[in-house]
Amino acid sequence: MIEIKRLDSDEVLLTVSADTLSGADLREADLSHADLANADLRNTDLSYADLSYANLENAQLQSAQLVGAHLAHAKMNHADLTGAKLSEGTQATGAILSNAELLHVKFIGADLRYVDLHDADLAEADLSNAFLQQANLQQANLKSAKLCSAMFVDANLTDCDLRSTNLCNAHFNRANLMKANLTEAFSNVPDVSSKVTLVGANLTQAKLVNTNFSNAVLKEANFYRADLRDANLSKAMLGGAHLRRANVAGTDFSGVELGGVVMDFTNFSQAKNANIPSYKRNLR
């Protein structure tokens, strides 16, 4: 028999008649403020459970079911959620992890579609191969996170901290990255197969200083007033992109076709290797 107790007292929140919580059915359980640090919750069904303010640090949650779970303000540092399911692909079923502590957490291959992660701390988290379509990561901290092959299609990353993130083969098509900080983010170049894709992404006023987008697919992306100083855009695909009023001082445009790029009121005088068509030169 296992007793799940409250963090700040000996109050028993739930008694489970088993020798382990792994694989247990804890659907809709009220576990707010529960002490589940280091717990073995592999394959456990926590769908729609209330885990707000719970301590799940170092918990084993591989392949756990967390659809619709309430994890706001939960402490989940170093937890392993590899293959966990936190959504059924609709807004109503996405788990809530707003303001959660998720440092070094493993979300490898996890289903995070429509999940609410706004203001969550995901520094150095591993989101490789995770599904984050339509997820809300507004003002989240993803500094130095691993995002290889993660899907952020249509996600909200406004004001998100993505400094020094590994973006290899990540997909941000139509994502909102307005005012996001991608300083020194990179995509494992020169491996062309690991290029990052941001087709139609909104990067208005984003910080992209020293960002390595070599070979990236940036078609129709909006870089209005973005800070691209010293960024590497060599061989990037920029057809239909908007660079209006962007700061491109020191930006490397080697091998970039700029004929289809909107560059009104952008000063290319300090850009590197920018082959600007003659009919566009009066727009610098």
PDB file of C-alpha atoms in Angstrom:
ATOM      1  CA  MET A   1       0.000   0.000   0.000  1.00  0.00           C
ATOM      2  CA  ILE A   2       1.302   3.426  -0.947  1.00  0.00           C
ATOM      3  CA  GLU A   3       0.302   6.683   0.700  1.00  0.00           C
ATOM      4  CA  ILE A   4       0.703   9.914  -1.268  1.00  0.00           C
ATOM      5  CA  LYS A   5       1.172  12.741   1.191  1.00  0.00           C
ATOM      6  CA  ARG A   6       0.936  16.499   1.017  1.00  0.00           C
ATOM      7  CA  LEU A   7       4.231  18.391   0.764  1.00  0.00           C
ATOM      8  CA  ASP A   8       3.821  20.580   3.809  1.00  0.00           C
ATOM      9  CA  SER A   9       2.204  18.113   6.196  1.00  0.00           C
ATOM     10  CA  ASP A  10       1.575  14.442   6.880  1.00  0.00           C
ATOM     11  CA  GLU A  11      -1.879  14.683   5.361  1.00  0.00           C
ATOM     12  CA  VAL A  12      -2.566  11.656   3.161  1.00  0.00           C
ATOM     13  CA  LEU A  13      -4.039  12.789  -0.128  1.00  0.00           C
ATOM     14  CA  LEU A  14      -4.493   9.357  -1.654  1.00  0.00           C
ATOM     15  CA  THR A  15      -3.929   5.720  -0.728  1.00  0.00           C
ATOM     16  CA  VAL A  16      -3.112   3.275  -3.517  1.00  0.00           C
ATOM     17  CA  SER A  17      -3.556  -0.436  -2.868  1.00  0.00           C
ATOM     18  CA  ALA A  18      -0.427  -1.534  -4.706  1.00  0.00           C
ATOM     19  CA  ASP A  19       3.311  -1.931  -4.230  1.00  0.00           C
ATOM     20  CA  THR A  20       4.114   0.624  -6.934  1.00  0.00           C
ATOM     21  CA  LEU A  21       2.566   3.634  -8.622  1.00  0.00           C
ATOM     22  CA  SER A  22       3.891   2.517 -11.986  1.00  0.00           C
ATOM     23  CA  GLY A  23       0.930   1.749 -14.228  1.00  0.00           C
ATOM     24  CA  ALA A  24      -1.588   2.887 -11.619  1.00  0.00           C
ATOM     25  CA  ASP A  25      -4.938   4.433 -12.533  1.00  0.00           C
ATOM     26  CA  LEU A  26      -4.885   7.908 -10.971  1.00  0.00           C
ATOM     27  CA  ARG A  27      -7.261   9.607 -13.375  1.00  0.00           C
ATOM     28  CA  GLU A  28      -8.840  12.802 -12.022  1.00  0.00           C
ATOM     29  CA  ALA A  29      -7.060  12.369  -8.690  1.00  0.00           C
ATOM     30  CA  ASP A  30      -6.735  15.435  -6.472  1.00  0.00           C
ATOM     31  CA  LEU A  31      -2.982  15.544  -5.887  1.00  0.00           C
ATOM     32  CA  SER A  32      -2.450  19.272  -5.545  1.00  0.00           C
ATOM     33  CA  HIS A  33       0.670  19.961  -3.440  1.00  0.00           C
ATOM     34  CA  ALA A  34       1.492  16.235  -3.451  1.00  0.00           C
ATOM     35  CA  ASP A  35       5.001  14.990  -2.675  1.00  0.00           C
ATOM     36  CA  LEU A  36       5.875  12.750  -5.614  1.00  0.00           C
ATOM     37  CA  ALA A  37       9.581  13.484  -5.824  1.00  0.00           C
ATOM     38  CA  ASN A  38      11.539  10.512  -7.208  1.00  0.00           C
ATOM     39  CA  ALA A  39       8.267   8.617  -7.723  1.00  0.00           C
ATOM     40  CA  ASP A  40       8.026   5.785 -10.247  1.00  0.00           C
ATOM     41  CA  LEU A  41       5.081   6.862 -12.391  1.00  0.00           C
ATOM     42  CA  ARG A  42       5.980   5.055 -15.579  1.00  0.00           C
ATOM     43  CA  ASN A  43       2.871   4.239 -17.648  1.00  0.00           C
ATOM     44  CA  THR A  44       0.716   5.740 -14.905  1.00  0.00           C
ATOM     45  CA  ASP A  45      -2.595   7.260 -15.981  1.00  0.00           C
ATOM     46  CA  LEU A  46      -2.811  10.770 -14.507  1.00  0.00           C
ATOM     47  CA  SER A  47      -5.269  12.118 -17.055  1.00  0.00           C
ATOM     48  CA  TYR A  48      -7.113  15.196 -15.768  1.00  0.00           C
ATOM     49  CA  ALA A  49      -5.438  14.849 -12.369  1.00  0.00           C
ATOM     50  CA  ASP A  50      -4.813  17.987 -10.320  1.00  0.00           C
ATOM     51  CA  LEU A  51      -1.059  18.109  -9.743  1.00  0.00           C
ATOM     52  CA  SER A  52      -0.776  21.851  -9.310  1.00  0.00           C
ATOM     53  CA  TYR A  53       2.078  22.857  -6.990  1.00  0.00           C
ATOM     54  CA  ALA A  54       3.080  19.188  -6.679  1.00  0.00           C
ATOM     55  CA  ASN A  55       6.706  18.133  -6.299  1.00  0.00           C
ATOM     56  CA  LEU A  56       7.579  15.742  -9.153  1.00  0.00           C
ATOM     57  CA  GLU A  57      11.308  16.376  -9.226  1.00  0.00           C
ATOM     58  CA  ASN A  58      13.280  13.422 -10.591  1.00  0.00           C
ATOM     59  CA  ALA A  59      10.027  11.527 -11.127  1.00  0.00           C
ATOM     60  CA  GLN A  60       9.946   8.732 -13.700  1.00  0.00           C
ATOM     61  CA  LEU A  61       7.010   9.546 -15.982  1.00  0.00           C
ATOM     62  CA  GLN A  62       8.005   7.706 -19.131  1.00  0.00           C
ATOM     63  CA  SER A  63       4.943   6.946 -21.285  1.00  0.00           C
ATOM     64  CA  ALA A  64       2.659   8.365 -18.576  1.00  0.00           C
ATOM     65  CA  GLN A  65      -0.806   9.631 -19.506  1.00  0.00           C
ATOM     66  CA  LEU A  66      -1.164  13.293 -18.505  1.00  0.00           C
ATOM     67  CA  VAL A  67      -3.911  14.358 -20.897  1.00  0.00           C
ATOM     68  CA  GLY A  68      -5.696  17.387 -19.460  1.00  0.00           C
ATOM     69  CA  ALA A  69      -3.645  17.241 -16.258  1.00  0.00           C
ATOM     70  CA  HIS A  70      -3.268  20.428 -14.208  1.00  0.00           C
ATOM     71  CA  LEU A  71       0.438  20.925 -13.456  1.00  0.00           C
ATOM     72  CA  ALA A  72       0.579  24.678 -12.973  1.00  0.00           C
ATOM     73  CA  HIS A  73       3.457  25.698 -10.669  1.00  0.00           C
ATOM     74  CA  ALA A  74       4.529  22.066 -10.317  1.00  0.00           C
ATOM     75  CA  LYS A  75       8.205  21.323  -9.638  1.00  0.00           C
ATOM     76  CA  MET A  76       9.355  18.807 -12.243  1.00  0.00           C
ATOM     77  CA  ASN A  77      13.073  19.499 -12.503  1.00  0.00           C
ATOM     78  CA  HIS A  78      15.019  16.524 -13.921  1.00  0.00           C
ATOM     79  CA  ALA A  79      11.815  14.501 -14.389  1.00  0.00           C
ATOM     80  CA  ASP A  80      11.715  12.046 -17.302  1.00  0.00           C
ATOM     81  CA  LEU A  81       8.597  12.319 -19.465  1.00  0.00           C
ATOM     82  CA  THR A  82       9.975  10.525 -22.500  1.00  0.00           C
ATOM     83  CA  GLY A  83       7.060   9.383 -24.630  1.00  0.00           C
ATOM     84  CA  ALA A  84       4.505  10.868 -22.239  1.00  0.00           C
ATOM     85  CA  LYS A  85       1.126  11.973 -23.567  1.00  0.00           C
ATOM     86  CA  LEU A  86      -0.113  15.364 -22.397  1.00  0.00           C
ATOM     87  CA  SER A  87      -2.744  15.976 -25.057  1.00  0.00           C
ATOM     88  CA  GLU A  88      -5.138  14.298 -27.435  1.00  0.00           C
ATOM     89  CA  GLY A  89      -4.565  16.981 -30.041  1.00  0.00           C
ATOM     90  CA  THR A  90      -7.248  19.471 -29.026  1.00  0.00           C
ATOM     91  CA  GLN A  91      -7.160  22.604 -26.913  1.00  0.00           C
ATOM     92  CA  ALA A  92      -9.563  21.090 -24.401  1.00  0.00           C
ATOM     93  CA  THR A  93      -7.272  18.120 -23.734  1.00  0.00           C
ATOM     94  CA  GLY A  94      -3.923  19.912 -23.459  1.00  0.00           C
ATOM     95  CA  ALA A  95      -2.268  19.711 -20.053  1.00  0.00           C
ATOM     96  CA  ILE A  96      -1.583  22.916 -18.120  1.00  0.00           C
ATOM     97  CA  LEU A  97       2.049  23.479 -17.109  1.00  0.00           C
ATOM     98  CA  SER A  98       2.060  27.236 -16.763  1.00  0.00           C
ATOM     99  CA  ASN A  99       4.782  28.526 -14.415  1.00  0.00           C
ATOM    100  CA  ALA A 100       6.046  24.976 -13.913  1.00  0.00           C
ATOM    101  CA  GLU A 101       9.691  24.298 -13.042  1.00  0.00           C
ATOM    102  CA  LEU A 102      11.013  22.000 -15.778  1.00  0.00           C
ATOM    103  CA  LEU A 103      14.775  22.414 -15.680  1.00  0.00           C
ATOM    104  CA  HIS A 104      16.596  19.547 -17.428  1.00  0.00           C
ATOM    105  CA  VAL A 105      13.287  17.737 -17.914  1.00  0.00           C
ATOM    106  CA  LYS A 106      13.081  15.088 -20.639  1.00  0.00           C
ATOM    107  CA  PHE A 107      10.153  15.486 -23.011  1.00  0.00           C
ATOM    108  CA  ILE A 108      11.695  13.324 -25.738  1.00  0.00           C
ATOM    109  CA  GLY A 109       8.967  12.302 -28.179  1.00  0.00           C
ATOM    110  CA  ALA A 110       6.272  13.612 -25.825  1.00  0.00           C
ATOM    111  CA  ASP A 111       2.853  14.725 -27.099  1.00  0.00           C
ATOM    112  CA  LEU A 112       2.573  18.380 -26.030  1.00  0.00           C
ATOM    113  CA  ARG A 113       0.093  19.595 -28.615  1.00  0.00           C
ATOM    114  CA  TYR A 114      -2.034  22.500 -27.316  1.00  0.00           C
ATOM    115  CA  VAL A 115      -0.276  22.267 -23.939  1.00  0.00           C
ATOM    116  CA  ASP A 116      -0.046  25.492 -21.917  1.00  0.00           C
ATOM    117  CA  LEU A 117       3.594  26.120 -20.978  1.00  0.00           C
ATOM    118  CA  HIS A 118       3.497  29.875 -20.642  1.00  0.00           C
ATOM    119  CA  ASP A 119       6.083  31.236 -18.191  1.00  0.00           C
ATOM    120  CA  ALA A 120       7.419  27.708 -17.638  1.00  0.00           C
ATOM    121  CA  ASP A 121      11.143  27.234 -16.974  1.00  0.00           C
ATOM    122  CA  LEU A 122      12.446  24.679 -19.487  1.00  0.00           C
ATOM    123  CA  ALA A 123      16.115  25.630 -19.359  1.00  0.00           C
ATOM    124  CA  GLU A 124      18.318  22.827 -20.755  1.00  0.00           C
ATOM    125  CA  ALA A 125      15.255  20.626 -21.275  1.00  0.00           C
ATOM    126  CA  ASP A 126      15.321  17.917 -23.937  1.00  0.00           C
ATOM    127  CA  LEU A 127      12.350  18.278 -26.301  1.00  0.00           C
ATOM    128  CA  SER A 128      13.849  16.257 -29.137  1.00  0.00           C
ATOM    129  CA  ASN A 129      11.145  14.803 -31.396  1.00  0.00           C
ATOM    130  CA  ALA A 130       8.412  16.305 -29.201  1.00  0.00           C
ATOM    131  CA  PHE A 131       5.109  17.460 -30.680  1.00  0.00           C
ATOM    132  CA  LEU A 132       4.249  21.045 -29.685  1.00  0.00           C
ATOM    133  CA  GLN A 133       1.835  22.100 -32.402  1.00  0.00           C
ATOM    134  CA  GLN A 134      -0.425  24.924 -31.172  1.00  0.00           C
ATOM    135  CA  ALA A 135       1.321  24.860 -27.779  1.00  0.00           C
ATOM    136  CA  ASN A 136       1.502  28.070 -25.736  1.00  0.00           C
ATOM    137  CA  LEU A 137       5.097  28.833 -24.715  1.00  0.00           C
ATOM    138  CA  GLN A 138       4.691  32.572 -24.283  1.00  0.00           C
ATOM    139  CA  GLN A 139       7.502  33.957 -22.101  1.00  0.00           C
ATOM    140  CA  ALA A 140       8.800  30.435 -21.429  1.00  0.00           C
ATOM    141  CA  ASN A 141      12.493  29.901 -20.714  1.00  0.00           C
ATOM    142  CA  LEU A 142      14.031  27.418 -23.168  1.00  0.00           C
ATOM    143  CA  LYS A 143      17.608  28.580 -22.870  1.00  0.00           C
ATOM    144  CA  SER A 144      20.082  25.904 -24.039  1.00  0.00           C
ATOM    145  CA  ALA A 145      17.261  23.426 -24.649  1.00  0.00           C
ATOM    146  CA  LYS A 146      17.548  20.592 -27.165  1.00  0.00           C
ATOM    147  CA  LEU A 147      14.845  21.009 -29.795  1.00  0.00           C
ATOM    148  CA  CYS A 148      16.084  18.638 -32.506  1.00  0.00           C
ATOM    149  CA  SER A 149      13.217  17.514 -34.753  1.00  0.00           C
ATOM    150  CA  ALA A 150      10.641  19.082 -32.424  1.00  0.00           C
ATOM    151  CA  MET A 151       7.414  20.312 -34.017  1.00  0.00           C
ATOM    152  CA  PHE A 152       6.417  23.873 -33.076  1.00  0.00           C
ATOM    153  CA  VAL A 153       4.017  24.399 -35.983  1.00  0.00           C
ATOM    154  CA  ASP A 154       1.534  27.218 -35.176  1.00  0.00           C
ATOM    155  CA  ALA A 155       2.910  27.437 -31.627  1.00  0.00           C
ATOM    156  CA  ASN A 156       2.976  30.667 -29.602  1.00  0.00           C
ATOM    157  CA  LEU A 157       6.560  31.487 -28.571  1.00  0.00           C
ATOM    158  CA  THR A 158       6.089  35.218 -28.057  1.00  0.00           C
ATOM    159  CA  ASP A 159       8.824  36.671 -25.806  1.00  0.00           C
ATOM    160  CA  CYS A 160      10.260  33.159 -25.413  1.00  0.00           C
ATOM    161  CA  ASP A 161      13.909  32.767 -24.358  1.00  0.00           C
ATOM    162  CA  LEU A 162      15.538  30.473 -26.927  1.00  0.00           C
ATOM    163  CA  ARG A 163      19.143  31.550 -26.444  1.00  0.00           C
ATOM    164  CA  SER A 164      21.746  28.925 -27.352  1.00  0.00           C
ATOM    165  CA  THR A 165      19.089  26.343 -28.233  1.00  0.00           C
ATOM    166  CA  ASN A 166      19.859  23.447 -30.567  1.00  0.00           C
ATOM    167  CA  LEU A 167      17.317  23.776 -33.381  1.00  0.00           C
ATOM    168  CA  CYS A 168      18.484  20.978 -35.675  1.00  0.00           C
ATOM    169  CA  ASN A 169      15.635  19.939 -37.947  1.00  0.00           C
ATOM    170  CA  ALA A 170      13.055  21.701 -35.734  1.00  0.00           C
ATOM    171  CA  HIS A 171       9.901  22.956 -37.445  1.00  0.00           C
ATOM    172  CA  PHE A 172       8.495  26.389 -36.566  1.00  0.00           C
ATOM    173  CA  ASN A 173       6.196  26.867 -39.559  1.00  0.00           C
ATOM    174  CA  ARG A 174       3.743  29.708 -38.898  1.00  0.00           C
ATOM    175  CA  ALA A 175       4.913  29.905 -35.277  1.00  0.00           C
ATOM    176  CA  ASN A 176       4.670  33.246 -33.487  1.00  0.00           C
ATOM    177  CA  LEU A 177       8.183  34.171 -32.344  1.00  0.00           C
ATOM    178  CA  MET A 178       7.529  37.879 -31.947  1.00  0.00           C
ATOM    179  CA  LYS A 179      10.159  39.415 -29.632  1.00  0.00           C
ATOM    180  CA  ALA A 180      11.631  35.966 -28.966  1.00  0.00           C
ATOM    181  CA  ASN A 181      15.322  35.811 -28.100  1.00  0.00           C
ATOM    182  CA  LEU A 182      17.195  33.349 -30.343  1.00  0.00           C
ATOM    183  CA  THR A 183      20.647  34.801 -29.715  1.00  0.00           C
ATOM    184  CA  GLU A 184      23.325  32.221 -30.562  1.00  0.00           C
ATOM    185  CA  ALA A 185      20.739  29.550 -31.391  1.00  0.00           C
ATOM    186  CA  PHE A 186      22.086  27.043 -33.899  1.00  0.00           C
ATOM    187  CA  SER A 187      20.990  24.188 -36.142  1.00  0.00           C
ATOM    188  CA  ASN A 188      23.948  21.788 -36.281  1.00  0.00           C
ATOM    189  CA  VAL A 189      25.322  23.079 -39.576  1.00  0.00           C
ATOM    190  CA  PRO A 190      26.991  22.174 -41.914  1.00  0.00           C
ATOM    191  CA  ASP A 191      24.772  19.090 -41.781  1.00  0.00           C
ATOM    192  CA  VAL A 192      22.191  20.184 -44.368  1.00  0.00           C
ATOM    193  CA  SER A 193      19.843  17.398 -43.306  1.00  0.00           C
ATOM    194  CA  SER A 194      19.395  19.047 -39.898  1.00  0.00           C
ATOM    195  CA  LYS A 195      18.215  22.418 -41.157  1.00  0.00           C
ATOM    196  CA  VAL A 196      15.626  24.351 -39.188  1.00  0.00           C
ATOM    197  CA  THR A 197      12.356  25.303 -40.899  1.00  0.00           C
ATOM    198  CA  LEU A 198      10.488  28.547 -40.160  1.00  0.00           C
ATOM    199  CA  VAL A 199       8.173  28.935 -43.154  1.00  0.00           C
ATOM    200  CA  GLY A 200       5.766  31.810 -42.532  1.00  0.00           C
ATOM    201  CA  ALA A 201       7.024  32.308 -38.979  1.00  0.00           C
ATOM    202  CA  ASN A 202       6.555  35.677 -37.279  1.00  0.00           C
ATOM    203  CA  LEU A 203       9.946  36.930 -36.051  1.00  0.00           C
ATOM    204  CA  THR A 204       8.951  40.553 -35.671  1.00  0.00           C
ATOM    205  CA  GLN A 205      11.424  42.307 -33.345  1.00  0.00           C
ATOM    206  CA  ALA A 206      13.064  38.983 -32.531  1.00  0.00           C
ATOM    207  CA  LYS A 207      16.661  38.928 -31.288  1.00  0.00           C
ATOM    208  CA  LEU A 208      18.792  36.804 -33.619  1.00  0.00           C
ATOM    209  CA  VAL A 209      22.278  38.034 -32.779  1.00  0.00           C
ATOM    210  CA  ASN A 210      24.899  35.422 -33.773  1.00  0.00           C
ATOM    211  CA  THR A 211      22.127  32.966 -34.613  1.00  0.00           C
ATOM    212  CA  ASN A 212      23.192  30.255 -37.051  1.00  0.00           C
ATOM    213  CA  PHE A 213      20.437  29.768 -39.627  1.00  0.00           C
ATOM    214  CA  SER A 214      22.739  28.420 -42.332  1.00  0.00           C
ATOM    215  CA  ASN A 215      20.719  26.290 -44.806  1.00  0.00           C
ATOM    216  CA  ALA A 216      17.529  27.165 -42.909  1.00  0.00           C
ATOM    217  CA  VAL A 217      14.173  27.339 -44.696  1.00  0.00           C
ATOM    218  CA  LEU A 218      12.883  30.849 -43.963  1.00  0.00           C
ATOM    219  CA  LYS A 219      10.413  31.331 -46.792  1.00  0.00           C
ATOM    220  CA  GLU A 220       7.787  34.025 -46.141  1.00  0.00           C
ATOM    221  CA  ALA A 221       9.098  34.575 -42.615  1.00  0.00           C
ATOM    222  CA  ASN A 222       8.574  38.041 -41.150  1.00  0.00           C
ATOM    223  CA  PHE A 223      11.760  39.655 -39.775  1.00  0.00           C
ATOM    224  CA  TYR A 224      10.318  43.161 -39.377  1.00  0.00           C
ATOM    225  CA  ARG A 225      12.681  45.146 -37.112  1.00  0.00           C
ATOM    226  CA  ALA A 226      14.436  41.921 -36.115  1.00  0.00           C
ATOM    227  CA  ASP A 227      17.992  42.124 -34.780  1.00  0.00           C
ATOM    228  CA  LEU A 228      20.057  39.893 -37.085  1.00  0.00           C
ATOM    229  CA  ARG A 229      23.476  41.303 -36.267  1.00  0.00           C
ATOM    230  CA  ASP A 230      26.278  38.846 -37.086  1.00  0.00           C
ATOM    231  CA  ALA A 231      23.765  36.089 -37.847  1.00  0.00           C
ATOM    232  CA  ASN A 232      24.666  33.352 -40.316  1.00  0.00           C
ATOM    233  CA  LEU A 233      22.045  33.039 -43.063  1.00  0.00           C
ATOM    234  CA  SER A 234      24.365  31.484 -45.624  1.00  0.00           C
ATOM    235  CA  LYS A 235      22.517  29.317 -48.151  1.00  0.00           C
ATOM    236  CA  ALA A 236      19.239  29.955 -46.347  1.00  0.00           C
ATOM    237  CA  MET A 237      16.024  29.927 -48.362  1.00  0.00           C
ATOM    238  CA  LEU A 238      14.453  33.378 -47.944  1.00  0.00           C
ATOM    239  CA  GLY A 239      11.969  33.561 -50.809  1.00  0.00           C
ATOM    240  CA  GLY A 240       9.094  35.872 -49.881  1.00  0.00           C
ATOM    241  CA  ALA A 241      10.638  36.766 -46.518  1.00  0.00           C
ATOM    242  CA  HIS A 242      10.287  40.289 -45.085  1.00  0.00           C
ATOM    243  CA  LEU A 243      13.425  41.983 -43.799  1.00  0.00           C
ATOM    244  CA  ARG A 244      11.874  45.422 -43.599  1.00  0.00           C
ATOM    245  CA  ARG A 245      13.825  47.635 -41.155  1.00  0.00           C
ATOM    246  CA  ALA A 246      15.785  44.631 -39.852  1.00  0.00           C
ATOM    247  CA  ASN A 247      19.294  45.138 -38.477  1.00  0.00           C
ATOM    248  CA  VAL A 248      21.582  43.073 -40.743  1.00  0.00           C
ATOM    249  CA  ALA A 249      24.960  44.511 -39.753  1.00  0.00           C
ATOM    250  CA  GLY A 250      27.483  41.696 -40.047  1.00  0.00           C
ATOM    251  CA  THR A 251      24.838  39.219 -41.242  1.00  0.00           C
ATOM    252  CA  ASP A 252      26.222  36.636 -43.678  1.00  0.00           C
ATOM    253  CA  PHE A 253      24.055  36.233 -46.791  1.00  0.00           C
ATOM    254  CA  SER A 254      26.427  33.958 -48.728  1.00  0.00           C
ATOM    255  CA  GLY A 255      24.563  31.996 -51.369  1.00  0.00           C
ATOM    256  CA  VAL A 256      21.223  33.648 -50.563  1.00  0.00           C
ATOM    257  CA  GLU A 257      18.885  34.673 -53.389  1.00  0.00           C
ATOM    258  CA  LEU A 258      17.652  38.121 -52.334  1.00  0.00           C
ATOM    259  CA  GLY A 259      15.563  38.872 -55.420  1.00  0.00           C
ATOM    260  CA  GLY A 260      12.317  37.777 -53.771  1.00  0.00           C
ATOM    261  CA  VAL A 261      13.043  39.297 -50.369  1.00  0.00           C
ATOM    262  CA  VAL A 262      11.296  42.441 -49.106  1.00  0.00           C
ATOM    263  CA  MET A 263      14.097  44.698 -47.864  1.00  0.00           C
ATOM    264  CA  ASP A 264      12.538  48.159 -47.769  1.00  0.00           C
ATOM    265  CA  PHE A 265      14.339  50.557 -45.431  1.00  0.00           C
ATOM    266  CA  THR A 266      16.946  47.937 -44.498  1.00  0.00           C
ATOM    267  CA  ASN A 267      20.585  49.023 -44.484  1.00  0.00           C
ATOM    268  CA  PHE A 268      22.768  46.356 -46.105  1.00  0.00           C
ATOM    269  CA  SER A 269      25.934  48.457 -46.101  1.00  0.00           C
ATOM    270  CA  GLN A 270      27.481  46.383 -43.303  1.00  0.00           C
ATOM    271  CA  ALA A 271      26.007  43.019 -44.308  1.00  0.00           C
ATOM    272  CA  LYS A 272      28.338  40.279 -45.527  1.00  0.00           C
ATOM    273  CA  ASN A 273      28.191  38.706 -48.979  1.00  0.00           C
ATOM    274  CA  ALA A 274      24.803  40.221 -49.811  1.00  0.00           C
ATOM    275  CA  ASN A 275      24.228  39.996 -53.572  1.00  0.00           C
ATOM    276  CA  ILE A 276      21.489  42.596 -53.939  1.00  0.00           C
ATOM    277  CA  PRO A 277      19.807  42.868 -57.364  1.00  0.00           C
ATOM    278  CA  SER A 278      20.383  46.280 -58.978  1.00  0.00           C
ATOM    279  CA  TYR A 279      16.673  47.111 -59.020  1.00  0.00           C
ATOM    280  CA  LYS A 280      16.551  46.755 -55.205  1.00  0.00           C
ATOM    281  CA  ARG A 281      19.625  48.775 -54.329  1.00  0.00           C
ATOM    282  CA  ASN A 282      17.704  52.008 -53.924  1.00  0.00           C
ATOM    283  CA  LEU A 283      15.764  50.416 -51.062  1.00  0.00           C
ATOM    284  CA  ARG A 284      18.736  50.015 -48.741  1.00  0.00           C
TER     285      ARG A 284
END
